[in-house]
Tab-separated table of C-alpha atoms in Angstrom:
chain	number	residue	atom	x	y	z
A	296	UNK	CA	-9.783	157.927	76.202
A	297	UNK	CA	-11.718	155.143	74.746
A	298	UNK	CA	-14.228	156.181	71.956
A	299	UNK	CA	-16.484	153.347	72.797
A	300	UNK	CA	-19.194	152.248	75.609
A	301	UNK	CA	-20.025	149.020	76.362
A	302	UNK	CA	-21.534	146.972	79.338
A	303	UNK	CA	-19.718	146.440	81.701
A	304	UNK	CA	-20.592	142.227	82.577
A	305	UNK	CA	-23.374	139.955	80.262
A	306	UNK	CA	-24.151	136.534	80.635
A	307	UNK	CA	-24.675	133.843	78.281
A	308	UNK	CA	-26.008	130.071	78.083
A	309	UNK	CA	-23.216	127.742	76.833
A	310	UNK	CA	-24.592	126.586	73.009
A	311	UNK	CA	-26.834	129.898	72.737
A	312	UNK	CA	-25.325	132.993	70.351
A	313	UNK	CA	-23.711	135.295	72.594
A	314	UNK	CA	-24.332	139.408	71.558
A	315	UNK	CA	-22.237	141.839	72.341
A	316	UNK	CA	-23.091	145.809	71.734
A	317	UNK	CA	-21.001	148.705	71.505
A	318	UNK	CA	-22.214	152.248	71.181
A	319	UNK	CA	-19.185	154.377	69.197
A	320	UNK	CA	-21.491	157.339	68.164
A	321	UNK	CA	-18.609	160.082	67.629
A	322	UNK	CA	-16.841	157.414	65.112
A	323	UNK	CA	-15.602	158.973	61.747
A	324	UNK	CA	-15.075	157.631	58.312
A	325	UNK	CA	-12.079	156.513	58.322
A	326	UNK	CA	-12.441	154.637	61.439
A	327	UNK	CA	-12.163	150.833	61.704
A	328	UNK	CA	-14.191	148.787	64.860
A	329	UNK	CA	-11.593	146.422	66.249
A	330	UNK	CA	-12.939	143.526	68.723
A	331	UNK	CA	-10.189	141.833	70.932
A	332	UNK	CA	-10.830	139.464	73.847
A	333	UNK	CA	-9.096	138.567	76.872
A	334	UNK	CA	-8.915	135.124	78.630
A	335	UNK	CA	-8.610	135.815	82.663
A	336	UNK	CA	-4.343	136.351	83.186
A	337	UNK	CA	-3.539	135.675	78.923
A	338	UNK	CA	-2.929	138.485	76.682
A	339	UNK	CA	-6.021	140.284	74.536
A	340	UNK	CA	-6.680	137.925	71.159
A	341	UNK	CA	-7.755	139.331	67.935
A	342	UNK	CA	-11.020	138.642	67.044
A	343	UNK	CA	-12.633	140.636	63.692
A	344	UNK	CA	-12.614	144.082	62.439
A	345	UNK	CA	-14.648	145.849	60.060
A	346	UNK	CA	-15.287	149.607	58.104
A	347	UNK	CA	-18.810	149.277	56.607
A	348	UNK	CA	-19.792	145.945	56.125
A	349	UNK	CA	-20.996	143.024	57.846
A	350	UNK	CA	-18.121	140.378	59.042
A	351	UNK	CA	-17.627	136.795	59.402
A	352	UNK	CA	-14.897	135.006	60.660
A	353	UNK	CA	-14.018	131.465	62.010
A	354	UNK	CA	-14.392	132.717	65.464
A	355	UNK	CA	-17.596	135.426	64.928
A	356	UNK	CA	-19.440	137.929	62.952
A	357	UNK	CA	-19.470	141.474	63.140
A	358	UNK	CA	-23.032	143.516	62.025
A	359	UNK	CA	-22.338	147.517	62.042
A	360	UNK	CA	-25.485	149.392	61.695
A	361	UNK	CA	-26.006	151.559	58.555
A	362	UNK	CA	-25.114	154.887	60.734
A	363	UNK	CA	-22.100	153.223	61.928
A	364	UNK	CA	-22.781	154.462	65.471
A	365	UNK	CA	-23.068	150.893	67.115
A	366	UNK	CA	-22.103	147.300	66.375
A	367	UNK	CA	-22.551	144.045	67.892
A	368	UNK	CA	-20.239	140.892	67.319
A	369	UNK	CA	-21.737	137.677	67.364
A	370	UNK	CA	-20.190	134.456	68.366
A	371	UNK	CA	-23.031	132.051	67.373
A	372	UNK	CA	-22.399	128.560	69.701
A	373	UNK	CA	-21.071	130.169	72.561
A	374	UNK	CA	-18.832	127.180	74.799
A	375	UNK	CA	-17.344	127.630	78.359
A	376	UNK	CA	-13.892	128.461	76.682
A	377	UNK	CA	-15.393	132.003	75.526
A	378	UNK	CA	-15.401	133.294	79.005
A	379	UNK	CA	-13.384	136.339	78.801
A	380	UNK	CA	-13.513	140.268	78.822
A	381	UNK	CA	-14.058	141.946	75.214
A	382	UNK	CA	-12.911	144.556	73.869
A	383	UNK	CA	-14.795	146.933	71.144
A	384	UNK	CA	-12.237	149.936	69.812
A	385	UNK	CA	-12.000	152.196	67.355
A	386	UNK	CA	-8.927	153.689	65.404
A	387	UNK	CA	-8.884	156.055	63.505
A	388	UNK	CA	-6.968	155.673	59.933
A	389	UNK	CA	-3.809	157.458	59.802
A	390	UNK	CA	-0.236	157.070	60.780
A	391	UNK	CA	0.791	155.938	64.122
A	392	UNK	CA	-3.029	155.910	65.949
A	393	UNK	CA	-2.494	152.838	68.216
A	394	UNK	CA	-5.297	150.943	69.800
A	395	UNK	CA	-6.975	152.560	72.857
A	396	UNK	CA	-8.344	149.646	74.923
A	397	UNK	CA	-11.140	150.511	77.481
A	398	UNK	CA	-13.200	148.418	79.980
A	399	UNK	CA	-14.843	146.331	77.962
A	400	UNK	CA	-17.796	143.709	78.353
A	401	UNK	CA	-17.110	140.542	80.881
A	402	UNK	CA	-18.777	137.918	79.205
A	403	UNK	CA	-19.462	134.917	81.493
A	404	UNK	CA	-20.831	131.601	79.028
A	405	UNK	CA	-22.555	129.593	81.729
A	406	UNK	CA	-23.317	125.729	81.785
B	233	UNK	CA	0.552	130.211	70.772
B	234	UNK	CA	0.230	133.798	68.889
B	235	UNK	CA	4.062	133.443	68.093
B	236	UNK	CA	4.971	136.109	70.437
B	237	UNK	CA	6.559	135.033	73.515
B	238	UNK	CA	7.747	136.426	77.222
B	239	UNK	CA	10.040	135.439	79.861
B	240	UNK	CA	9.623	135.138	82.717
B	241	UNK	CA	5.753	134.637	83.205
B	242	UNK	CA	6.360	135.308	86.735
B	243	UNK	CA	8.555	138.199	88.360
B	244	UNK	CA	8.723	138.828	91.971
B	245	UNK	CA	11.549	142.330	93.048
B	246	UNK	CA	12.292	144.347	95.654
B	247	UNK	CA	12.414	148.356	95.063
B	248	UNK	CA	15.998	148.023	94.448
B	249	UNK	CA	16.767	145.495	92.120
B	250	UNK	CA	17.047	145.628	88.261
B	251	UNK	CA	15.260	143.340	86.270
B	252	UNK	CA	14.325	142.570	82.440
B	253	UNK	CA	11.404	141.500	80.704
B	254	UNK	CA	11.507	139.762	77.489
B	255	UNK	CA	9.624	139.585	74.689
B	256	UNK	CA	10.320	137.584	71.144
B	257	UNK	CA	8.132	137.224	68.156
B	258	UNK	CA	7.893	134.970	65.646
B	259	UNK	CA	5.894	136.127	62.684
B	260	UNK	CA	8.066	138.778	60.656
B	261	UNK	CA	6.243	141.526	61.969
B	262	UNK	CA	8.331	144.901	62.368
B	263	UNK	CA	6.456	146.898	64.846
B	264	UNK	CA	6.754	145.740	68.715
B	265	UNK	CA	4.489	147.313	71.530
B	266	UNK	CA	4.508	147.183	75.163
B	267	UNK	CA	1.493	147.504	77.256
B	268	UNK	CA	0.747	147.421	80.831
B	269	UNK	CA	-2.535	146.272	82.677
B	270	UNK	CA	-2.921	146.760	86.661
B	271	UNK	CA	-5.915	145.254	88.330
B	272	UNK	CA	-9.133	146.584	87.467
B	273	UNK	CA	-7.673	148.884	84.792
B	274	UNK	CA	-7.810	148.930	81.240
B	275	UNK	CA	-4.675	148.025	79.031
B	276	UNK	CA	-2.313	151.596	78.715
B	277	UNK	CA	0.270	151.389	76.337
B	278	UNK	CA	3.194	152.164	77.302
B	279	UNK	CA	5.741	152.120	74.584
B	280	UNK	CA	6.006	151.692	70.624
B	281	UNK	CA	8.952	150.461	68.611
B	282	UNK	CA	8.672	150.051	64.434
B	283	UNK	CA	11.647	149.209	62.927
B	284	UNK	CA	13.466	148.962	65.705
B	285	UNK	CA	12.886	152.753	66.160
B	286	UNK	CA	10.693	154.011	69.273
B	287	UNK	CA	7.844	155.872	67.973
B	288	UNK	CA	5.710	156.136	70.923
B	289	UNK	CA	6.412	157.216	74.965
B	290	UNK	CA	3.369	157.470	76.453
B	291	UNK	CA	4.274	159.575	79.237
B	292	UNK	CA	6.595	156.499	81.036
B	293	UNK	CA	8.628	156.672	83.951
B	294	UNK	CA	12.399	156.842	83.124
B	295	UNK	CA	12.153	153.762	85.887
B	296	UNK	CA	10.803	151.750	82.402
B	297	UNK	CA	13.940	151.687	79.599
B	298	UNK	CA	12.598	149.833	76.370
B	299	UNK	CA	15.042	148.352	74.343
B	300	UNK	CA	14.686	146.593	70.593
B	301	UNK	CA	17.868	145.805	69.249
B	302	UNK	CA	15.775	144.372	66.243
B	303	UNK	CA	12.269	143.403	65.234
B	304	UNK	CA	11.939	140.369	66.602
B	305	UNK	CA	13.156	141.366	70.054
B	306	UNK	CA	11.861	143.464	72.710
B	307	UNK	CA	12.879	144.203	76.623
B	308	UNK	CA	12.142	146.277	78.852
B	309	UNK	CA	14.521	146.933	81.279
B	310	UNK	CA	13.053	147.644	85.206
B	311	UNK	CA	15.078	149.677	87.883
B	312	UNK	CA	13.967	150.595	91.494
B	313	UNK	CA	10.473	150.425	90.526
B	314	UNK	CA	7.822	150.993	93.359
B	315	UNK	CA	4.347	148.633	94.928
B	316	UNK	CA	2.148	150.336	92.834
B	317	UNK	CA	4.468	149.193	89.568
B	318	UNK	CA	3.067	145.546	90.228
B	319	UNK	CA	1.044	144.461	86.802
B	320	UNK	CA	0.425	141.954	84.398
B	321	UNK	CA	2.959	143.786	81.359
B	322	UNK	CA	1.971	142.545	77.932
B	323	UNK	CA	4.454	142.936	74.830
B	324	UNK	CA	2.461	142.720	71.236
B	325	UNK	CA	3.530	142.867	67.612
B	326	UNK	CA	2.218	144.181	64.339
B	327	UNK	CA	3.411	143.604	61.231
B	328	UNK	CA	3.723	147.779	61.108
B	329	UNK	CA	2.541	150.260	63.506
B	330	UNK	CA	2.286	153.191	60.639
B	331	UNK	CA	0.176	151.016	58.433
B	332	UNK	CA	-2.942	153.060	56.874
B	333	UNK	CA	-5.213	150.012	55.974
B	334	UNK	CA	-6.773	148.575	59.204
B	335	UNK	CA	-5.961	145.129	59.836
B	336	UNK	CA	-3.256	145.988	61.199
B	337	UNK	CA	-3.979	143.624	64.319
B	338	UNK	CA	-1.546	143.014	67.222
B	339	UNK	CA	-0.952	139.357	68.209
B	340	UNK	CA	-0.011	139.600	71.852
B	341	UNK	CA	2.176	137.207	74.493
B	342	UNK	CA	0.971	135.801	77.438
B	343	UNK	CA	2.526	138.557	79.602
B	344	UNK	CA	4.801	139.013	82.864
B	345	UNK	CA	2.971	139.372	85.728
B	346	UNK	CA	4.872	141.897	88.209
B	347	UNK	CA	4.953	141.739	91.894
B	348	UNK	CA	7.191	144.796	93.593
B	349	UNK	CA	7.854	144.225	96.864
């Protein structure tokens, strides 16, 4: 089972900073937060990762509260191209743990 | 292009036949991954190869035969499947599955999506 809740469907304006939370309250600390996204009919694409601290990519940033229960990723000029589902996991640190994908958040970037 | 590949895109069969999927990467990596996504489902993994060695079964039908006859190559080998078989089936790599660090991101293909008539 995925260890993480998100909404299911947000909407964005096209040029505004799109937000995306996830609640992982159980996570431990060994525990990395993954985000993937998938394009409608592509495979999921890698998008940032982080333990502790804050992230920042080409594509977004990553802010993990202090209590590491809940973290949002950012992707600051959101265009038309970003409409996709995303996916927030969590996996845990030790040999063989693969990545649990679970609903995720359908993020529609309207014009 | 993530530098992993599958053929075909497209796969229309009848319970009966026997079919393969195929998946190629491009990046060095050594672990290989196939997942499976129906409609309105999450992604389920379905099998795990690392070093050309299957680490991972997640409770497939013996209808599903992986095969990896080295790290850059992956099929999956399909016989008298059934309707409710029909998905998009997704083949990832990682440059290695038992890595401790995270980062340890999969790139994924475009997938084969599955019709079984």
């Amino acid at each position: 089972d995925a260890k993480t809740t998100q909404p299911p469907s947000m909407d964005c304006a096209e040029g505004r900073a799109a937000n995306l939370p996830c609640n992982h309250s159980t996570i431990s600390g060994n525990e990395y937060v993954y985000w993937y996204r998938q394009i409608h009919s592509q495979g999921p694409q890698y998008i940032i990762h982080g333990l502790k601290n804050n992230e920042t990519n080409e594509m977004a940033s990553l802010i993990i509260t202090e209590d590491r229960k809940s973290s949002t990723l950012i992707l600051p000029h959101a265009t038309l191209r970003d409409t996709a589902v995303y996916y927030c996991i969590v996996r845990v640190l030790f040999l063989g743990q693969n990545f649990v994908f679970g609903p995720g958040t359908r993020l529609s970037v309207l014009p | 292009e993530t530098g992993v590949t599958q053929t075909p895109r497209h796969l229309v069969m009848g319970m009966t036949n026997k079919k393969s999927l195929k998946c190629e990467q491009h990046l060095g990596h050594n672990a290989m991954y196939w997942y499976k996504q129906s409609a309105k489902k999450p992604l389920e993994l379905m099998f795990v190869y690392n070093f050309k060695e299957q680490t991972e079964n997640n409770s497939v039908p013996s209808r599903f035969s992986p095969e990896c006859p080295n790290s850059s190559h992956l099929f999956l080998h399909l016989h008298t499947l059934q309707p409710e078989d029909s998905a998009l089936y997704l083949c990832a790599s990682s440059q290695d599955s038992r890595k401790l660090a995270g980062g340890d991101e999969q790139f994924f293909g475009p997938g084969t999506r599955l019709t079984v008539l």
